[in-house]
Coordinates of C-alpha atoms and ligand atoms in Angstrom, one line a residue:
X1 CA 96.8 117.2 120.7
X2 CA 99.6 115.4 119.1
X3 CA 100.0 116.0 115.3
X4 CA 102.2 112.7 115.0
X5 CA 101.9 109.9 117.3
X6 CA 103.6 106.8 117.0
X7 CA 103.2 103.5 119.2
X8 CA 105.3 100.6 119.4
X9 CA 106.9 101.3 116.1
X10 CA 108.8 98.4 115.1
X11 CA 110.6 97.4 111.7
X12 CA 112.4 94.3 110.9
X13 CA 114.3 94.0 107.8
X14 CA 114.6 90.6 106.3
X15 CA 116.9 90.2 103.5
X16 CA 118.5 87.0 102.0
X17 CA 118.0 85.2 105.3
X18 CA 119.4 88.1 107.3
X19 CA 117.1 89.6 109.9
X20 CA 117.9 93.2 111.1
X21 CA 115.8 94.9 114.0
X22 CA 116.2 98.4 112.8
X23 CA 113.3 99.9 115.0
X24 CA 112.5 98.2 118.3
X25 CA 109.2 99.2 119.4
X26 CA 109.4 103.0 119.9
X27 CA 106.6 105.3 120.9
X28 CA 106.4 109.0 121.1
X29 CA 104.0 112.1 120.4
X30 CA 105.0 115.5 118.7
X31 CA 102.8 118.5 119.3
X32 CA 102.0 121.1 116.4
X33 CA 104.9 123.5 116.0
X34 CA 107.4 121.3 117.9
X35 CA 111.0 120.9 116.6
X36 CA 112.1 117.5 117.3
X37 CA 115.8 116.2 116.9
X38 CA 116.0 112.5 116.4
X39 CA 119.6 111.8 117.7
X40 CA 121.7 108.6 117.6
X41 CA 124.8 107.0 116.1
X42 CA 125.0 105.6 112.7
X43 CA 122.7 102.4 112.4
X44 CA 120.6 103.4 115.3
X45 CA 117.4 103.2 113.1
X46 CA 116.8 107.1 112.7
X47 CA 116.1 106.9 108.8
X48 CA 114.2 103.9 109.2
X49 CA 111.8 105.7 111.6
X50 CA 111.4 108.6 109.4
X51 CA 110.8 106.4 106.2
X52 CA 108.2 104.5 108.4
X53 CA 106.6 107.6 109.3
X54 CA 106.2 109.0 105.8
X55 CA 105.3 105.7 104.5
X56 CA 107.7 105.1 102.3
X57 CA 108.1 101.7 104.0
X58 CA 105.7 99.7 105.8
X59 CA 106.5 99.3 109.4
X60 CA 106.5 95.3 110.7
X61 CA 104.3 96.4 113.7
X62 CA 102.8 99.5 115.3
X63 CA 100.5 102.2 114.9
X64 CA 101.2 105.7 113.3
X65 CA 98.8 108.6 113.6
X66 CA 99.4 111.8 111.8
X67 CA 96.6 114.4 112.6
X68 CA 94.8 111.7 114.1
X69 CA 94.6 109.6 111.1
X70 CA 95.9 106.3 110.8
X71 CA 98.6 106.4 108.0
X72 CA 99.6 103.0 108.4
X73 CA 96.1 101.8 106.7
X74 CA 95.9 105.2 105.0
X75 CA 99.3 106.1 103.6
X76 CA 98.0 108.5 101.2
X77 CA 97.1 110.9 104.0
X78 CA 100.7 110.8 105.2
X79 CA 101.8 111.7 101.5
X80 CA 99.5 114.9 101.7
X81 CA 100.5 116.1 105.1
X82 CA 104.1 115.3 105.2
X83 CA 107.3 116.4 103.1
X84 CA 110.6 114.6 103.7
X85 CA 114.4 115.4 102.7
X86 CA 115.7 111.9 102.8
X87 CA 119.2 110.6 102.7
X88 CA 120.8 114.0 101.5
X89 CA 119.3 114.9 98.3
X90 CA 117.8 112.1 96.5
X91 CA 114.4 113.6 96.2
X92 CA 115.6 116.1 93.5
X93 CA 115.7 115.3 89.8
X94 CA 119.4 115.5 88.4
X95 CA 118.8 116.3 85.0
X96 CA 116.0 119.0 85.8
X97 CA 117.3 122.7 86.6
X98 CA 116.6 124.2 89.8
X99 CA 113.6 126.1 88.8
X100 CA 112.1 123.1 86.9
X101 CA 112.6 120.8 90.2
X102 CA 110.7 123.6 92.2
X103 CA 108.0 123.7 89.7
X104 CA 107.5 120.2 89.4
X105 CA 107.2 119.7 93.1
X106 CA 104.8 122.7 93.5
X107 CA 102.8 121.3 90.7
X108 CA 102.2 118.0 92.2
X109 CA 100.6 120.0 95.0
X110 CA 98.2 121.4 92.3
X111 CA 98.8 125.3 93.1
X112 CA 97.9 127.7 90.3
X113 CA 100.7 128.8 88.0
X114 CA 100.7 132.5 89.6
X115 CA 101.1 130.9 93.2
X116 CA 103.8 128.4 92.0
X117 CA 105.7 131.4 90.3
X118 CA 105.7 133.5 93.5
X119 CA 106.8 130.6 95.8
X120 CA 109.7 129.6 93.3
X121 CA 111.0 133.1 93.6
X122 CA 110.8 133.3 97.2
X123 CA 112.5 130.0 97.9
X124 CA 115.1 130.8 95.4
X125 CA 115.6 134.0 97.1
X126 CA 115.6 132.5 100.8
X127 CA 117.9 129.8 99.9
X128 CA 120.4 131.9 97.7
X129 CA 119.9 129.9 94.6
X130 CA 119.3 132.8 92.3
X131 CA 122.4 132.4 90.1
X132 CA 121.7 128.7 89.4
X133 CA 118.1 129.1 88.5
X134 CA 118.7 127.4 85.2
X135 CA 121.4 125.0 86.3
X136 CA 120.9 121.3 86.1
X137 CA 120.7 119.9 89.7
X138 CA 123.6 117.4 88.7
X139 CA 125.9 120.5 88.3
X140 CA 125.3 122.0 91.5
X141 CA 127.6 121.7 94.3
X142 CA 126.6 119.2 97.0
X143 CA 125.5 122.2 99.4
X144 CA 123.3 123.6 96.8
X145 CA 121.7 120.4 95.9
X146 CA 121.0 119.8 99.4
X147 CA 119.4 123.6 99.9
X148 CA 117.4 122.6 96.5
X149 CA 116.1 119.2 98.0
X150 CA 114.8 121.3 101.1
X151 CA 113.5 124.0 99.0
X152 CA 111.6 121.3 96.9
X153 CA 110.3 119.9 100.3
X154 CA 109.1 123.3 101.5
X155 CA 107.4 124.4 98.2
X156 CA 104.8 121.6 98.9
X157 CA 103.9 123.6 102.0
X158 CA 102.8 120.8 104.4
X159 CA 102.2 121.3 108.0
X160 CA 105.0 118.7 108.8
X161 CA 108.5 118.3 107.7
X162 CA 111.0 115.5 108.0
X163 CA 114.6 116.2 107.5
X164 CA 116.8 113.3 107.4
X165 CA 120.5 114.1 108.2
X166 CA 120.2 117.7 106.6
X167 CA 124.0 118.4 107.1
X168 CA 125.5 115.2 106.5
X169 CA 128.5 115.4 104.0
X170 CA 128.5 119.2 103.8
X171 CA 131.4 121.4 104.4
X172 CA 131.8 123.4 107.5
X173 CA 130.5 126.6 105.8
X174 CA 127.3 124.9 104.2
X175 CA 126.7 123.1 107.3
X176 CA 126.4 126.4 109.2
X177 CA 124.2 127.9 106.4
X178 CA 121.9 125.1 106.3
X179 CA 121.6 125.2 110.2
X180 CA 120.8 128.8 110.1
X181 CA 118.3 128.5 107.5
X182 CA 116.4 125.8 109.4
X183 CA 116.8 127.8 112.5
X184 CA 116.0 131.4 111.1
X185 CA 113.6 130.8 108.2
X186 CA 112.0 127.4 108.2
X187 CA 111.3 127.0 112.2
X188 CA 109.7 130.4 112.0
X189 CA 106.9 129.0 109.7
X190 CA 105.0 127.2 112.5
X191 CA 105.7 123.7 110.9
X192 CA 106.2 120.7 112.7
X193 CA 109.8 119.5 112.1
X194 CA 111.3 116.1 112.9
X195 CA 115.3 116.4 112.2
X196 CA 117.4 113.5 112.2
X197 CA 121.1 113.7 113.1
X198 CA 124.1 112.0 114.6
X199 CA 125.5 115.3 115.7
X200 CA 124.2 116.8 118.9
X201 CA 125.5 120.1 117.6
X202 CA 123.0 120.3 114.9
X203 CA 120.1 118.9 116.9
X204 CA 121.0 121.4 119.6
X205 CA 121.2 124.6 117.2
X206 CA 117.7 123.9 116.0
X207 CA 115.5 121.8 118.1
X208 CA 113.8 122.3 121.3
X209 CA 113.5 118.7 122.4
X210 CA 115.5 115.7 121.4
X211 CA 114.6 111.9 121.2
X212 CA 117.8 109.8 121.6
X213 CA 117.7 106.3 119.9
X214 CA 120.4 103.7 120.1
X215 CA 120.2 100.2 118.5
X216 CA 116.5 100.9 117.5
X217 CA 115.2 101.9 121.1
X218 CA 114.3 105.3 122.6
X219 CA 117.0 105.8 125.3
X220 CA 116.0 109.6 126.1
X221 CA 113.3 112.0 125.3
X222 CA 114.0 115.1 126.9
X223 CA 114.0 118.9 126.5
X224 CA 117.2 120.0 125.0
X225 CA 118.5 122.0 127.8
X226 CA 118.3 119.0 130.0
X227 CA 120.4 116.8 127.6
X228 CA 122.8 119.4 126.3
X229 CA 124.9 119.3 129.4
X230 CA 125.7 115.3 128.9
X231 CA 127.0 116.2 125.5
X232 CA 129.2 119.1 126.8
X233 CA 131.5 116.5 128.5
X234 CA 134.1 115.6 125.7
X235 CA 136.2 112.6 126.0
X236 CA 139.7 112.3 124.5
X237 CA 141.6 109.3 123.7
X238 CA 145.3 109.7 124.1
X239 CA 147.3 106.6 122.5
X240 CA 150.7 106.3 124.1
X241 CA 153.3 103.6 123.4
X242 CA 153.9 100.7 125.5
X243 CA 152.3 99.6 128.9
X244 CA 151.5 102.1 131.8
X245 CA 152.4 100.7 135.2
X246 CA 149.9 100.7 138.0
X247 CA 151.2 103.6 139.9
X248 CA 150.9 106.2 136.9
X249 CA 147.6 104.9 136.2
X250 CA 146.3 105.7 139.8
X251 CA 148.1 108.9 139.5
X252 CA 146.1 110.0 136.5
X253 CA 142.8 108.6 137.9
X254 CA 143.3 110.7 140.9
X255 CA 143.6 113.6 138.8
X256 CA 140.8 113.3 136.5
X257 CA 137.2 112.0 136.6
X258 CA 136.0 109.2 134.0
X259 CA 139.3 107.7 133.1
X260 CA 139.6 104.4 131.3
X261 CA 142.7 102.6 130.1
X262 CA 142.7 100.0 127.2
X263 CA 145.9 98.0 127.2
X264 CA 146.6 97.1 123.6
X265 CA 149.6 95.1 122.2
X266 CA 152.2 97.6 121.9
X267 CA 150.6 100.7 123.1
X268 CA 147.8 101.9 125.6
X269 CA 144.7 104.1 125.0
X270 CA 143.7 106.3 128.0
X271 CA 140.2 107.8 127.4
X272 CA 139.6 110.9 129.8
X273 CA 136.5 112.7 130.2
X274 CA 136.9 116.4 130.4
X275 CA 134.5 119.2 130.6
X276 CA 137.1 121.8 129.7
X277 CA 139.5 120.8 126.7
X278 CA 142.2 123.1 128.2
X279 CA 142.8 119.9 130.4
X280 CA 144.4 118.3 127.4
X281 CA 147.6 120.2 128.4
X282 CA 147.6 118.7 132.0
X283 CA 147.3 115.3 130.7
X284 CA 150.5 116.2 128.3
X285 CA 152.2 117.4 131.1
X286 CA 151.7 114.0 133.1
X287 CA 152.8 112.0 130.2
X288 CA 155.9 113.9 129.5
X289 CA 157.1 114.1 133.1
X290 CA 156.6 110.3 133.1
X291 CA 158.6 110.0 129.8
X292 CA 155.3 108.5 128.1
X293 CA 155.6 108.8 124.4
X294 CA 152.5 110.2 122.9
X295 CA 151.2 108.7 119.5
X296 CA 148.1 110.6 119.0
X297 CA 145.0 112.6 120.4
X298 CA 141.5 111.8 119.0
X299 CA 138.1 113.1 120.3
X300 CA 135.8 110.4 121.0
X301 CA 132.5 110.4 119.7
X302 CA 129.6 110.5 122.6
X303 CA 128.7 107.0 123.8
X304 CA 125.1 107.1 123.6
X305 CA 124.4 104.3 126.2
X306 CA 126.5 106.2 128.8
X307 CA 124.7 109.4 128.3
X308 CA 121.5 107.3 128.7
X309 CA 122.9 105.7 131.9
X310 CA 124.0 109.1 133.3
X311 CA 120.5 110.7 132.4
X312 CA 118.8 107.7 134.4
X313 CA 121.1 108.2 137.3
X314 CA 120.4 111.6 137.5
X315 CA 116.7 111.0 137.7
X316 CA 117.0 109.2 140.9
Ligands
ADP1 P1 120.4 105.4 111.0 O1 119.8 106.2 110.1 O2 120.4 105.7 112.5 O3 121.9 105.5 110.7 P2 119.0 103.2 109.5 O4 117.7 103.7 109.8 O5 119.5 103.7 108.3 O6 120.0 103.9 110.9 O7 119.6 101.6 109.9 C1 119.2 101.3 111.1 C2 119.8 99.4 110.9 O8 119.0 98.7 109.8 C3 121.3 99.4 110.6 O9 121.5 98.3 111.0 C4 121.2 99.2 109.1 O10 121.9 98.7 108.5 C5 119.9 98.4 108.7 N1 119.1 98.5 107.6 C6 118.7 99.9 107.1 N2 118.1 99.8 105.9 C7 118.1 98.4 105.7 C8 117.6 97.7 104.5 N3 117.0 98.2 103.6 N4 117.6 96.5 104.5 C9 118.3 95.6 105.7 N5 118.7 96.3 106.5 C10 118.8 97.7 106.5

């Protein structure tokens, strides 16, 4: 039986005459112990969904059941059952030390002094925060603040944990460390986790299932193995000088799958999908042979709508 169930969840923001449909009638169930990724580009509605689920904001419409209780009507139940790390590390108190923050969050749950002490030292150990135990949160690095924020959420010891973009803004090393902590430590505790990210690598690393949202709607809800393949296709944008004649366009199209040309004023963008990034060299070779001047190469972010279309096509 689902521990989280949301039906037709909708959130419309109305600010100073502006109306934004942030979440547009989404429905999904999450079973106890599942680790689910909420994946989508910036502005897709991930944070809004999580804020509605943990009842920080009121949904405009829809039903949310947590452990079979209606939390739209009884928000207190959500506060008991769920802990969340939202928008980086805003849940921690800047002027309190690592230990004081942890003590505060544990105290809110009403644990005894002895239990709090044990939990604090266990988490400090797990998250490598020992040397910063008495340092005020505002003086910690961004990565340490994020680890402390997650530790503060964990000390509540709830069955459900929401992590909103847990690696956003972290450097590569800390991102890997936080991913490892989620995968190796937190996921082993049997908690139900909903993790949002715009990055498939993060989701793929820690989740078994992924819900992809785009423009407030669910575009796919799949086991990670099935969707992973679609994200493996990398696309690169080759920016070249001037126009490209039709013969060369045809030659490139014949050599590669998924080629698109975008004619700009003084240049052309050629977007080419490739499973194997070594194919970049083949493109460079073609450009060189035809005397086409390359201005730059960029990795193109995955297009969620296209991935959805491919998934649907694949089903037929
Ligand atoms: P994501 O987390 O996927 O980046 P968000 O849930 O933050 O997406 O935002 C979804 C949409 O709602 C975006 O268009 C965003 O600009 C808008 N939005 C988010 N919060 C507010 C708010 N408080 N008021 C008005 N619009 C908002």
